[in-house]
Amino acid sequence: MATNLAIDVNLLDEALHISGLKTKKETVNQALKEFIQRRKQREIIALFGKLPQDNDYDYKQGRK
């Protein structure tokens, strides 16, 4: 899907340099993936302390 976007050239150039990726397309796609990943992590973090605890769970059993 071809899309025309007005992207800040300075930001894109800096992201391209920092990422070490070869193309602007790769850089934008990577940035979008990281953005989505961070937002999903925030949703998970917001759940800490809000879910019921499983008192029968044995974390040591998973180490074997």
mmCIF file of N, CA and C in Angstrom:
data_model
loop_
_atom_site.group_PDB
_atom_site.id
_atom_site.type_symbol
_atom_site.label_atom_id
_atom_site.label_comp_id
_atom_site.label_asym_id
_atom_site.label_seq_id
_atom_site.Cartn_x
_atom_site.Cartn_y
_atom_site.Cartn_z
ATOM 1 N N MET A 1 0.840 -1.167 0.000
ATOM 2 C CA MET A 1 0.000 0.000 0.000
ATOM 3 C C MET A 1 0.892 1.238 0.000
ATOM 4 N N ALA A 2 0.880 1.969 -1.060
ATOM 5 C CA ALA A 2 1.665 3.190 -1.165
ATOM 6 C C ALA A 2 0.955 4.313 -0.419
ATOM 7 N N THR A 3 1.721 5.041 0.384
ATOM 8 C CA THR A 3 1.166 6.130 1.178
ATOM 9 C C THR A 3 2.121 7.307 1.153
ATOM 10 N N ASN A 4 1.597 8.474 0.935
ATOM 11 C CA ASN A 4 2.407 9.687 0.992
ATOM 12 C C ASN A 4 2.235 10.317 2.366
ATOM 13 N N LEU A 5 3.349 10.542 3.042
ATOM 14 C CA LEU A 5 3.320 11.137 4.377
ATOM 15 C C LEU A 5 4.266 12.323 4.428
ATOM 16 N N ALA A 6 3.902 13.314 5.189
ATOM 17 C CA ALA A 6 4.777 14.457 5.421
ATOM 18 C C ALA A 6 5.552 14.184 6.708
ATOM 19 N N ILE A 7 6.729 13.580 6.563
ATOM 20 C CA ILE A 7 7.549 13.200 7.712
ATOM 21 C C ILE A 7 8.677 14.210 7.862
ATOM 22 N N ASP A 8 8.947 14.593 9.097
ATOM 23 C CA ASP A 8 10.048 15.500 9.387
ATOM 24 C C ASP A 8 11.351 14.864 8.904
ATOM 25 N N VAL A 9 11.978 15.489 7.928
ATOM 26 C CA VAL A 9 13.184 14.941 7.304
ATOM 27 C C VAL A 9 14.320 14.806 8.307
ATOM 28 N N ASN A 10 14.443 15.768 9.208
ATOM 29 C CA ASN A 10 15.520 15.709 10.205
ATOM 30 C C ASN A 10 15.338 14.517 11.147
ATOM 31 N N LEU A 11 14.110 14.285 11.575
ATOM 32 C CA LEU A 11 13.841 13.143 12.445
ATOM 33 C C LEU A 11 14.108 11.828 11.724
ATOM 34 N N LEU A 12 13.677 11.751 10.483
ATOM 35 C CA LEU A 12 13.878 10.535 9.714
ATOM 36 C C LEU A 12 15.361 10.274 9.477
ATOM 37 N N ASP A 13 16.102 11.310 9.151
ATOM 38 C CA ASP A 13 17.547 11.152 8.935
ATOM 39 C C ASP A 13 18.263 10.717 10.214
ATOM 40 N N GLU A 14 17.867 11.297 11.345
ATOM 41 C CA GLU A 14 18.482 10.920 12.619
ATOM 42 C C GLU A 14 18.135 9.474 12.980
ATOM 43 N N ALA A 15 16.882 9.097 12.776
ATOM 44 C CA ALA A 15 16.465 7.718 13.051
ATOM 45 C C ALA A 15 17.200 6.741 12.150
ATOM 46 N N LEU A 16 17.391 7.100 10.897
ATOM 47 C CA LEU A 16 18.116 6.263 9.949
ATOM 48 C C LEU A 16 19.563 6.082 10.398
ATOM 49 N N HIS A 17 20.166 7.170 10.842
ATOM 50 C CA HIS A 17 21.559 7.118 11.310
ATOM 51 C C HIS A 17 21.684 6.268 12.580
ATOM 52 N N ILE A 18 20.804 6.500 13.538
ATOM 53 C CA ILE A 18 20.861 5.791 14.818
ATOM 54 C C ILE A 18 20.566 4.306 14.650
ATOM 55 N N SER A 19 19.606 3.990 13.796
ATOM 56 C CA SER A 19 19.190 2.595 13.644
ATOM 57 C C SER A 19 20.226 1.753 12.913
ATOM 58 N N GLY A 20 20.968 2.375 12.022
ATOM 59 C CA GLY A 20 21.919 1.617 11.231
ATOM 60 C C GLY A 20 21.263 0.843 10.094
ATOM 61 N N LEU A 21 19.976 1.078 9.905
ATOM 62 C CA LEU A 21 19.264 0.423 8.812
ATOM 63 C C LEU A 21 19.640 1.083 7.493
ATOM 64 N N LYS A 22 19.345 0.394 6.397
ATOM 65 C CA LYS A 22 19.806 0.869 5.094
ATOM 66 C C LYS A 22 18.827 1.779 4.375
ATOM 67 N N THR A 23 17.538 1.622 4.653
ATOM 68 C CA THR A 23 16.559 2.418 3.918
ATOM 69 C C THR A 23 15.621 3.164 4.866
ATOM 70 N N LYS A 24 15.003 4.205 4.328
ATOM 71 C CA LYS A 24 14.028 4.964 5.103
ATOM 72 C C LYS A 24 12.805 4.099 5.407
ATOM 73 N N LYS A 25 12.427 3.263 4.451
ATOM 74 C CA LYS A 25 11.278 2.386 4.645
ATOM 75 C C LYS A 25 11.522 1.439 5.813
ATOM 76 N N GLU A 26 12.702 0.827 5.871
ATOM 77 C CA GLU A 26 13.034 -0.065 6.992
ATOM 78 C C GLU A 26 13.001 0.691 8.308
ATOM 79 N N THR A 27 13.511 1.915 8.288
ATOM 80 C CA THR A 27 13.564 2.732 9.497
ATOM 81 C C THR A 27 12.167 3.069 10.005
ATOM 82 N N VAL A 28 11.281 3.472 9.106
ATOM 83 C CA VAL A 28 9.910 3.805 9.502
ATOM 84 C C VAL A 28 9.195 2.563 10.015
ATOM 85 N N ASN A 29 9.351 1.446 9.334
ATOM 86 C CA ASN A 29 8.698 0.207 9.778
ATOM 87 C C ASN A 29 9.206 -0.228 11.143
ATOM 88 N N GLN A 30 10.507 -0.133 11.379
ATOM 89 C CA GLN A 30 11.079 -0.495 12.676
ATOM 90 C C GLN A 30 10.562 0.435 13.767
ATOM 91 N N ALA A 31 10.494 1.727 13.458
ATOM 92 C CA ALA A 31 9.991 2.692 14.435
ATOM 93 C C ALA A 31 8.543 2.400 14.805
ATOM 94 N N LEU A 32 7.731 2.047 13.822
ATOM 95 C CA LEU A 32 6.333 1.712 14.092
ATOM 96 C C LEU A 32 6.219 0.454 14.945
ATOM 97 N N LYS A 33 7.038 -0.546 14.653
ATOM 98 C CA LYS A 33 7.026 -1.784 15.446
ATOM 99 C C LYS A 33 7.391 -1.495 16.895
ATOM 100 N N GLU A 34 8.439 -0.688 17.098
ATOM 101 C CA GLU A 34 8.856 -0.360 18.464
ATOM 102 C C GLU A 34 7.796 0.460 19.188
ATOM 103 N N PHE A 35 7.137 1.371 18.485
ATOM 104 C CA PHE A 35 6.076 2.178 19.074
ATOM 105 C C PHE A 35 4.941 1.283 19.568
ATOM 106 N N ILE A 36 4.514 0.352 18.723
ATOM 107 C CA ILE A 36 3.430 -0.573 19.084
ATOM 108 C C ILE A 36 3.841 -1.443 20.258
ATOM 109 N N GLN A 37 5.067 -1.944 20.231
ATOM 110 C CA GLN A 37 5.562 -2.805 21.306
ATOM 111 C C GLN A 37 5.558 -2.064 22.645
ATOM 112 N N ARG A 38 6.005 -0.828 22.643
ATOM 113 C CA ARG A 38 6.032 -0.050 23.892
ATOM 114 C C ARG A 38 4.633 0.210 24.424
ATOM 115 N N ARG A 39 3.700 0.509 23.539
ATOM 116 C CA ARG A 39 2.328 0.752 23.992
ATOM 117 C C ARG A 39 1.723 -0.514 24.592
ATOM 118 N N LYS A 40 2.005 -1.660 23.987
ATOM 119 C CA LYS A 40 1.496 -2.921 24.536
ATOM 120 C C LYS A 40 2.131 -3.215 25.893
ATOM 121 N N GLN A 41 3.406 -2.888 26.050
ATOM 122 C CA GLN A 41 4.077 -3.081 27.337
ATOM 123 C C GLN A 41 3.435 -2.216 28.407
ATOM 124 N N ARG A 42 3.066 -0.997 28.061
ATOM 125 C CA ARG A 42 2.395 -0.111 29.015
ATOM 126 C C ARG A 42 1.076 -0.717 29.487
ATOM 127 N N GLU A 43 0.339 -1.330 28.554
ATOM 128 C CA GLU A 43 -0.928 -1.958 28.916
ATOM 129 C C GLU A 43 -0.701 -3.097 29.904
ATOM 130 N N ILE A 44 0.349 -3.877 29.676
ATOM 131 C CA ILE A 44 0.659 -5.001 30.570
ATOM 132 C C ILE A 44 1.094 -4.486 31.935
ATOM 133 N N ILE A 45 1.934 -3.470 31.941
ATOM 134 C CA ILE A 45 2.415 -2.895 33.205
ATOM 135 C C ILE A 45 1.242 -2.343 34.014
ATOM 136 N N ALA A 46 0.260 -1.780 33.342
ATOM 137 C CA ALA A 46 -0.909 -1.225 34.034
ATOM 138 C C ALA A 46 -1.703 -2.313 34.758
ATOM 139 N N LEU A 47 -1.533 -3.560 34.347
ATOM 140 C CA LEU A 47 -2.249 -4.666 34.984
ATOM 141 C C LEU A 47 -1.581 -5.164 36.265
ATOM 142 N N PHE A 48 -0.320 -4.798 36.492
ATOM 143 C CA PHE A 48 0.386 -5.269 37.680
ATOM 144 C C PHE A 48 -0.384 -4.897 38.939
ATOM 145 N N GLY A 49 -0.608 -5.888 39.774
ATOM 146 C CA GLY A 49 -1.314 -5.667 41.027
ATOM 147 C C GLY A 49 -2.826 -5.690 40.906
ATOM 148 N N LYS A 50 -3.342 -5.814 39.679
ATOM 149 C CA LYS A 50 -4.790 -5.791 39.492
ATOM 150 C C LYS A 50 -5.370 -7.172 39.223
ATOM 151 N N LEU A 51 -4.523 -8.130 38.946
ATOM 152 C CA LEU A 51 -4.991 -9.486 38.667
ATOM 153 C C LEU A 51 -4.907 -10.323 39.935
ATOM 154 N N PRO A 52 -5.816 -11.263 40.089
ATOM 155 C CA PRO A 52 -5.786 -12.099 41.297
ATOM 156 C C PRO A 52 -4.539 -12.993 41.315
ATOM 157 N N GLN A 53 -4.010 -13.205 42.475
ATOM 158 C CA GLN A 53 -2.817 -14.029 42.646
ATOM 159 C C GLN A 53 -3.204 -15.504 42.701
ATOM 160 N N ASP A 54 -2.410 -16.351 42.054
ATOM 161 C CA ASP A 54 -2.633 -17.798 42.075
ATOM 162 C C ASP A 54 -1.750 -18.381 43.174
ATOM 163 N N ASN A 55 -2.327 -18.692 44.306
ATOM 164 C CA ASN A 55 -1.560 -19.180 45.444
ATOM 165 C C ASN A 55 -1.006 -20.584 45.236
ATOM 166 N N ASP A 56 -1.541 -21.329 44.265
ATOM 167 C CA ASP A 56 -1.075 -22.686 43.998
ATOM 168 C C ASP A 56 0.066 -22.722 42.977
ATOM 169 N N TYR A 57 0.421 -21.598 42.400
ATOM 170 C CA TYR A 57 1.480 -21.567 41.381
ATOM 171 C C TYR A 57 2.843 -21.777 42.031
ATOM 172 N N ASP A 58 3.623 -22.714 41.465
ATOM 173 C CA ASP A 58 4.948 -23.011 41.989
ATOM 174 C C ASP A 58 5.991 -22.565 40.955
ATOM 175 N N TYR A 59 6.572 -21.397 41.176
ATOM 176 C CA TYR A 59 7.544 -20.869 40.213
ATOM 177 C C TYR A 59 8.811 -21.721 40.137
ATOM 178 N N LYS A 60 9.129 -22.425 41.207
ATOM 179 C CA LYS A 60 10.325 -23.273 41.198
ATOM 180 C C LYS A 60 10.142 -24.479 40.277
ATOM 181 N N GLN A 61 8.929 -24.924 40.110
ATOM 182 C CA GLN A 61 8.642 -26.064 39.238
ATOM 183 C C GLN A 61 9.016 -25.727 37.785
ATOM 184 N N GLY A 62 8.846 -24.509 37.380
ATOM 185 C CA GLY A 62 9.159 -24.098 36.020
ATOM 186 C C GLY A 62 10.645 -24.034 35.720
ATOM 187 N N ARG A 63 11.461 -24.057 36.737
ATOM 188 C CA ARG A 63 12.923 -23.995 36.563
ATOM 189 C C ARG A 63 13.536 -25.332 36.190
ATOM 190 N N LYS A 64 12.802 -26.399 36.377
ATOM 191 C CA LYS A 64 13.343 -27.738 36.123
ATOM 192 C C LYS A 64 13.404 -28.058 34.668
#
